[in-house]
Amino acid sequence: MECFERHLLCLLELKDAVVEVLPALREQKVSVFLLSKECDTEGIEAITEKIEKASDEPIPPALKSNLTIKSPAVYIYTSGTTGTPLHILNSVYVIMS
């Protein structure tokens, strides 16, 4: 069984929608990050400054040793035409292409 970290990266414009489902996300141990310099909502962490401070150095090979071209990389959620959220799974291959 594979174990993956669960993170949600959210645009500022979608913060209110995420706040509505935040209790469920917390139950599922999903970390929520907001693309903003600050956030006053408990359970949502602003991440823009951390991204700006991140190193430009390549990721060490040991940290990516279990990664394959088919590994899940990103889920993108859309509202869909029915209003029900739909997800699209992008693999490492898609991201690298």
PDB file of C-alpha atoms in Angstrom:
ATOM      1  CA  MET A   1       0.000   0.000   0.000  1.00  0.00           C
ATOM      2  CA  GLU A   2       1.341   3.416  -0.956  1.00  0.00           C
ATOM      3  CA  CYS A   3       1.032   6.370   1.353  1.00  0.00           C
ATOM      4  CA  PHE A   4       0.869   9.901   0.006  1.00  0.00           C
ATOM      5  CA  GLU A   5       0.810  13.249   1.701  1.00  0.00           C
ATOM      6  CA  ARG A   6      -2.424  15.140   1.103  1.00  0.00           C
ATOM      7  CA  HIS A   7      -2.164  18.826   0.356  1.00  0.00           C
ATOM      8  CA  LEU A   8      -4.567  21.297  -1.187  1.00  0.00           C
ATOM      9  CA  LEU A   9      -3.143  24.394  -2.827  1.00  0.00           C
ATOM     10  CA  CYS A  10      -5.825  27.026  -3.260  1.00  0.00           C
ATOM     11  CA  LEU A  11      -6.064  30.342  -5.071  1.00  0.00           C
ATOM     12  CA  LEU A  12      -7.165  33.310  -2.979  1.00  0.00           C
ATOM     13  CA  GLU A  13     -10.323  33.587  -5.100  1.00  0.00           C
ATOM     14  CA  LEU A  14     -11.391  30.091  -3.943  1.00  0.00           C
ATOM     15  CA  LYS A  15     -10.713  30.559  -0.229  1.00  0.00           C
ATOM     16  CA  ASP A  16     -14.399  30.897   0.738  1.00  0.00           C
ATOM     17  CA  ALA A  17     -15.253  27.621  -1.019  1.00  0.00           C
ATOM     18  CA  VAL A  18     -12.403  25.845   0.767  1.00  0.00           C
ATOM     19  CA  VAL A  19     -13.467  27.264   4.139  1.00  0.00           C
ATOM     20  CA  GLU A  20     -16.869  25.607   3.627  1.00  0.00           C
ATOM     21  CA  VAL A  21     -15.273  22.153   3.361  1.00  0.00           C
ATOM     22  CA  LEU A  22     -12.369  22.788   5.749  1.00  0.00           C
ATOM     23  CA  PRO A  23     -13.763  20.590   8.559  1.00  0.00           C
ATOM     24  CA  ALA A  24     -13.951  17.604   6.186  1.00  0.00           C
ATOM     25  CA  LEU A  25     -10.463  18.299   4.864  1.00  0.00           C
ATOM     26  CA  ARG A  26      -9.092  18.398   8.397  1.00  0.00           C
ATOM     27  CA  GLU A  27     -10.786  15.066   9.219  1.00  0.00           C
ATOM     28  CA  GLN A  28      -9.027  13.575   6.190  1.00  0.00           C
ATOM     29  CA  LYS A  29      -5.714  15.094   7.345  1.00  0.00           C
ATOM     30  CA  VAL A  30      -5.407  17.325   4.285  1.00  0.00           C
ATOM     31  CA  SER A  31      -3.036  20.266   4.694  1.00  0.00           C
ATOM     32  CA  VAL A  32      -4.478  23.396   3.086  1.00  0.00           C
ATOM     33  CA  PHE A  33      -2.267  26.119   1.634  1.00  0.00           C
ATOM     34  CA  LEU A  34      -3.391  29.444   0.221  1.00  0.00           C
ATOM     35  CA  LEU A  35      -1.504  31.217  -2.557  1.00  0.00           C
ATOM     36  CA  SER A  36      -1.297  34.415  -0.574  1.00  0.00           C
ATOM     37  CA  LYS A  37       1.196  36.227   1.649  1.00  0.00           C
ATOM     38  CA  GLU A  38      -1.135  36.028   4.645  1.00  0.00           C
ATOM     39  CA  CYS A  39      -4.175  34.134   5.861  1.00  0.00           C
ATOM     40  CA  ASP A  40      -6.112  34.602   9.087  1.00  0.00           C
ATOM     41  CA  THR A  41      -8.164  31.401   8.811  1.00  0.00           C
ATOM     42  CA  GLU A  42      -7.161  28.667  11.260  1.00  0.00           C
ATOM     43  CA  GLY A  43      -6.304  25.497   9.341  1.00  0.00           C
ATOM     44  CA  ILE A  44      -5.199  27.320   6.184  1.00  0.00           C
ATOM     45  CA  GLU A  45      -1.576  28.375   5.794  1.00  0.00           C
ATOM     46  CA  ALA A  46      -0.392  31.180   3.508  1.00  0.00           C
ATOM     47  CA  ILE A  47       2.410  29.888   1.296  1.00  0.00           C
ATOM     48  CA  THR A  48       3.503  32.628  -1.127  1.00  0.00           C
ATOM     49  CA  GLU A  49       6.421  33.865   1.001  1.00  0.00           C
ATOM     50  CA  LYS A  50       7.685  30.299   1.486  1.00  0.00           C
ATOM     51  CA  ILE A  51       7.597  29.722  -2.272  1.00  0.00           C
ATOM     52  CA  GLU A  52       9.538  32.941  -2.851  1.00  0.00           C
ATOM     53  CA  LYS A  53      12.191  31.825  -0.317  1.00  0.00           C
ATOM     54  CA  ALA A  54      12.490  28.267  -1.694  1.00  0.00           C
ATOM     55  CA  SER A  55      15.847  27.104  -2.980  1.00  0.00           C
ATOM     56  CA  ASP A  56      16.577  26.927  -6.691  1.00  0.00           C
ATOM     57  CA  GLU A  57      18.824  23.916  -6.077  1.00  0.00           C
ATOM     58  CA  PRO A  58      17.765  20.561  -7.594  1.00  0.00           C
ATOM     59  CA  ILE A  59      15.957  18.094  -5.343  1.00  0.00           C
ATOM     60  CA  PRO A  60      18.398  15.503  -3.940  1.00  0.00           C
ATOM     61  CA  PRO A  61      18.069  12.073  -5.635  1.00  0.00           C
ATOM     62  CA  ALA A  62      17.265  10.365  -2.319  1.00  0.00           C
ATOM     63  CA  LEU A  63      14.064  12.409  -1.996  1.00  0.00           C
ATOM     64  CA  LYS A  64      12.796  11.305  -5.372  1.00  0.00           C
ATOM     65  CA  SER A  65      14.019   7.694  -5.422  1.00  0.00           C
ATOM     66  CA  ASN A  66      10.495   6.217  -5.147  1.00  0.00           C
ATOM     67  CA  LEU A  67       9.111   8.429  -7.896  1.00  0.00           C
ATOM     68  CA  THR A  68       8.179   6.852 -11.199  1.00  0.00           C
ATOM     69  CA  ILE A  69       6.791   8.349 -14.367  1.00  0.00           C
ATOM     70  CA  LYS A  70       3.332   7.016 -13.385  1.00  0.00           C
ATOM     71  CA  SER A  71       3.385   8.440  -9.852  1.00  0.00           C
ATOM     72  CA  PRO A  72       0.516  10.813  -9.092  1.00  0.00           C
ATOM     73  CA  ALA A  73       1.734  14.391  -9.044  1.00  0.00           C
ATOM     74  CA  VAL A  74      -1.235  16.742  -9.103  1.00  0.00           C
ATOM     75  CA  TYR A  75      -4.998  16.510  -8.830  1.00  0.00           C
ATOM     76  CA  ILE A  76      -6.796  19.432 -10.430  1.00  0.00           C
ATOM     77  CA  TYR A  77     -10.379  20.007  -9.346  1.00  0.00           C
ATOM     78  CA  THR A  78     -12.940  21.758 -11.511  1.00  0.00           C
ATOM     79  CA  SER A  79     -16.581  22.538 -10.895  1.00  0.00           C
ATOM     80  CA  GLY A  80     -17.584  20.484 -13.921  1.00  0.00           C
ATOM     81  CA  THR A  81     -20.675  21.233 -15.945  1.00  0.00           C
ATOM     82  CA  THR A  82     -22.935  19.663 -13.312  1.00  0.00           C
ATOM     83  CA  GLY A  83     -21.607  21.768 -10.445  1.00  0.00           C
ATOM     84  CA  THR A  84     -20.165  18.631  -8.823  1.00  0.00           C
ATOM     85  CA  PRO A  85     -16.390  18.858  -8.340  1.00  0.00           C
ATOM     86  CA  LEU A  86     -14.483  16.646 -10.752  1.00  0.00           C
ATOM     87  CA  HIS A  87     -10.828  15.765 -10.498  1.00  0.00           C
ATOM     88  CA  ILE A  88      -8.170  15.232 -13.098  1.00  0.00           C
ATOM     89  CA  LEU A  89      -5.096  13.257 -12.060  1.00  0.00           C
ATOM     90  CA  ASN A  90      -1.832  14.322 -13.664  1.00  0.00           C
ATOM     91  CA  SER A  91       1.135  11.986 -13.344  1.00  0.00           C
ATOM     92  CA  VAL A  92       4.790  12.944 -13.108  1.00  0.00           C
ATOM     93  CA  TYR A  93       5.006  12.212 -16.850  1.00  0.00           C
ATOM     94  CA  VAL A  94       2.351  14.834 -17.649  1.00  0.00           C
ATOM     95  CA  ILE A  95       3.967  17.428 -15.404  1.00  0.00           C
ATOM     96  CA  MET A  96       7.415  16.799 -16.921  1.00  0.00           C
ATOM     97  CA  SER A  97       6.126  16.986 -20.508  1.00  0.00           C
TER      98      SER A  97
END
